[in-house]
Amino acid sequence: MKSRSAIIEQALFMAECGVLASTICDRLKITDTTFYNWKRRFNGLNAAAIDQLTDLQQRNRLLQKQVEQLNLDKQILQDVLCNSLQTEHREQKIPGILESQPVTNNRARQLMLLK
């Protein structure tokens, strides 16, 4: 059985050779919508490039979810920090952050919500 990317490559090659989209869809048992989505996303790519692009898109989605979660975590922690420490106490924490973490003074102040 052919891989998904090989089927996509075959469908797009057939279209380039002048085979009607309806014939391609019937032969490969796919819908018109699927065919035109493939054509829009993968036209001109071979099976290896399709696999690579699909993999990169999946990794990108996972990274975007992780960034969203980290941003939410950061916001929650900053809210807790704001509610538990007065501004003067947050200011006093800056030197300790600079000694223990590889951040600039400006970044430490931003994280402590002082800037």
mmCIF file of C-alpha atoms in Angstrom:
data_model
loop_
_atom_site.group_PDB
_atom_site.id
_atom_site.type_symbol
_atom_site.label_atom_id
_atom_site.label_comp_id
_atom_site.label_asym_id
_atom_site.label_seq_id
_atom_site.Cartn_x
_atom_site.Cartn_y
_atom_site.Cartn_z
ATOM 1 C CA MET A 1 0.000 0.000 0.000
ATOM 2 C CA LYS A 2 1.279 3.439 -0.922
ATOM 3 C CA SER A 3 1.982 6.095 1.673
ATOM 4 C CA ARG A 4 -0.249 9.142 1.871
ATOM 5 C CA SER A 5 2.482 11.362 0.440
ATOM 6 C CA ALA A 6 3.002 8.979 -2.510
ATOM 7 C CA ILE A 7 -0.732 9.079 -3.265
ATOM 8 C CA ILE A 8 -0.691 12.880 -3.121
ATOM 9 C CA GLU A 9 2.333 12.985 -5.421
ATOM 10 C CA GLN A 10 0.590 10.596 -7.842
ATOM 11 C CA ALA A 11 -2.603 12.678 -7.850
ATOM 12 C CA LEU A 12 -0.746 15.901 -8.547
ATOM 13 C CA PHE A 13 1.359 14.271 -11.267
ATOM 14 C CA MET A 14 -1.795 12.963 -12.961
ATOM 15 C CA ALA A 15 -3.285 16.476 -12.838
ATOM 16 C CA GLU A 16 -0.132 17.920 -14.417
ATOM 17 C CA CYS A 17 -0.457 15.346 -17.189
ATOM 18 C CA GLY A 18 -3.944 16.617 -17.990
ATOM 19 C CA VAL A 19 -6.052 13.953 -16.290
ATOM 20 C CA LEU A 20 -9.371 15.417 -15.154
ATOM 21 C CA ALA A 21 -9.780 16.030 -11.427
ATOM 22 C CA SER A 22 -12.952 13.930 -11.363
ATOM 23 C CA THR A 23 -11.072 10.980 -12.907
ATOM 24 C CA ILE A 24 -8.247 11.321 -10.385
ATOM 25 C CA CYS A 25 -10.736 11.440 -7.511
ATOM 26 C CA ASP A 26 -12.579 8.366 -8.765
ATOM 27 C CA ARG A 27 -9.362 6.413 -9.289
ATOM 28 C CA LEU A 28 -7.878 7.291 -5.897
ATOM 29 C CA LYS A 29 -11.227 7.238 -4.067
ATOM 30 C CA ILE A 30 -10.878 10.761 -2.706
ATOM 31 C CA THR A 31 -13.247 13.718 -2.708
ATOM 32 C CA ASP A 32 -12.898 16.770 -4.929
ATOM 33 C CA THR A 33 -12.286 18.847 -1.805
ATOM 34 C CA THR A 34 -9.392 16.615 -0.761
ATOM 35 C CA PHE A 35 -7.848 16.781 -4.218
ATOM 36 C CA TYR A 36 -8.039 20.577 -4.422
ATOM 37 C CA ASN A 37 -6.692 20.938 -0.881
ATOM 38 C CA TRP A 38 -3.737 18.754 -1.854
ATOM 39 C CA LYS A 39 -3.225 20.769 -5.018
ATOM 40 C CA ARG A 40 -3.267 24.037 -3.080
ATOM 41 C CA ARG A 41 -0.908 22.798 -0.330
ATOM 42 C CA PHE A 42 1.479 20.453 -2.124
ATOM 43 C CA ASN A 43 1.581 21.344 -5.838
ATOM 44 C CA GLY A 44 5.111 20.932 -7.175
ATOM 45 C CA LEU A 45 6.397 18.837 -4.255
ATOM 46 C CA ASN A 46 7.555 15.232 -4.343
ATOM 47 C CA ALA A 47 6.608 12.639 -1.713
ATOM 48 C CA ALA A 48 9.684 13.300 0.442
ATOM 49 C CA ALA A 49 9.030 17.050 0.474
ATOM 50 C CA ILE A 50 5.355 16.437 1.304
ATOM 51 C CA ASP A 51 6.393 14.244 4.257
ATOM 52 C CA GLN A 52 8.856 16.863 5.435
ATOM 53 C CA LEU A 53 6.347 19.707 5.116
ATOM 54 C CA THR A 54 3.675 17.709 6.948
ATOM 55 C CA ASP A 55 6.138 16.867 9.735
ATOM 56 C CA LEU A 56 7.206 20.502 10.085
ATOM 57 C CA GLN A 57 3.593 21.660 10.219
ATOM 58 C CA GLN A 58 2.827 19.124 12.948
ATOM 59 C CA ARG A 59 5.893 20.178 14.966
ATOM 60 C CA ASN A 60 4.917 23.812 14.533
ATOM 61 C CA ARG A 61 1.414 23.123 15.896
ATOM 62 C CA LEU A 62 2.904 21.361 18.932
ATOM 63 C CA LEU A 63 5.337 24.216 19.562
ATOM 64 C CA GLN A 64 2.541 26.777 19.283
ATOM 65 C CA LYS A 65 0.547 24.872 21.908
ATOM 66 C CA GLN A 66 3.590 24.759 24.189
ATOM 67 C CA VAL A 67 4.161 28.497 23.783
ATOM 68 C CA GLU A 68 0.499 29.168 24.583
ATOM 69 C CA GLN A 69 0.763 27.038 27.737
ATOM 70 C CA LEU A 70 4.008 28.709 28.814
ATOM 71 C CA ASN A 71 2.483 32.160 28.281
ATOM 72 C CA LEU A 72 -0.505 31.162 30.402
ATOM 73 C CA ASP A 73 1.803 29.764 33.107
ATOM 74 C CA LYS A 74 3.825 32.986 33.048
ATOM 75 C CA GLN A 75 0.687 35.107 33.398
ATOM 76 C CA ILE A 76 -0.573 33.015 36.336
ATOM 77 C CA LEU A 77 2.786 33.237 38.110
ATOM 78 C CA GLN A 78 3.001 36.984 37.540
ATOM 79 C CA ASP A 79 -0.514 37.425 38.933
ATOM 80 C CA VAL A 80 0.478 35.457 42.039
ATOM 81 C CA LEU A 81 3.666 37.509 42.338
ATOM 82 C CA CYS A 82 1.750 40.776 42.051
ATOM 83 C CA ASN A 83 -0.733 39.743 44.701
ATOM 84 C CA SER A 84 1.838 38.383 47.138
ATOM 85 C CA LEU A 85 4.663 40.944 46.945
ATOM 86 C CA GLN A 86 4.505 44.697 47.072
ATOM 87 C CA THR A 87 6.463 46.650 44.473
ATOM 88 C CA GLU A 88 9.348 47.385 46.869
ATOM 89 C CA HIS A 89 9.785 43.680 47.669
ATOM 90 C CA ARG A 90 9.780 42.772 43.993
ATOM 91 C CA GLU A 91 12.475 45.405 43.412
ATOM 92 C CA GLN A 92 14.620 43.780 46.115
ATOM 93 C CA LYS A 93 14.435 40.403 44.335
ATOM 94 C CA ILE A 94 16.114 41.698 41.137
ATOM 95 C CA PRO A 95 19.776 41.191 42.251
ATOM 96 C CA GLY A 96 19.060 37.582 43.231
ATOM 97 C CA ILE A 97 17.469 36.903 39.845
ATOM 98 C CA LEU A 98 20.441 38.441 38.030
ATOM 99 C CA GLU A 99 22.880 36.255 39.998
ATOM 100 C CA SER A 100 20.992 33.004 39.473
ATOM 101 C CA GLN A 101 19.554 33.403 35.970
ATOM 102 C CA PRO A 102 21.069 34.364 32.594
ATOM 103 C CA VAL A 103 18.828 37.406 32.061
ATOM 104 C CA THR A 104 19.422 41.120 31.671
ATOM 105 C CA ASN A 105 18.362 43.673 34.247
ATOM 106 C CA ASN A 106 15.602 44.873 31.910
ATOM 107 C CA ARG A 107 14.262 41.336 31.450
ATOM 108 C CA ALA A 108 14.323 40.668 35.202
ATOM 109 C CA ARG A 109 12.383 43.907 35.788
ATOM 110 C CA GLN A 110 9.832 42.906 33.137
ATOM 111 C CA LEU A 111 9.374 39.499 34.715
ATOM 112 C CA MET A 112 8.870 41.068 38.126
ATOM 113 C CA LEU A 113 6.309 43.433 36.560
ATOM 114 C CA LEU A 114 8.370 46.525 37.328
ATOM 115 C CA LYS A 115 8.606 47.791 33.776
#
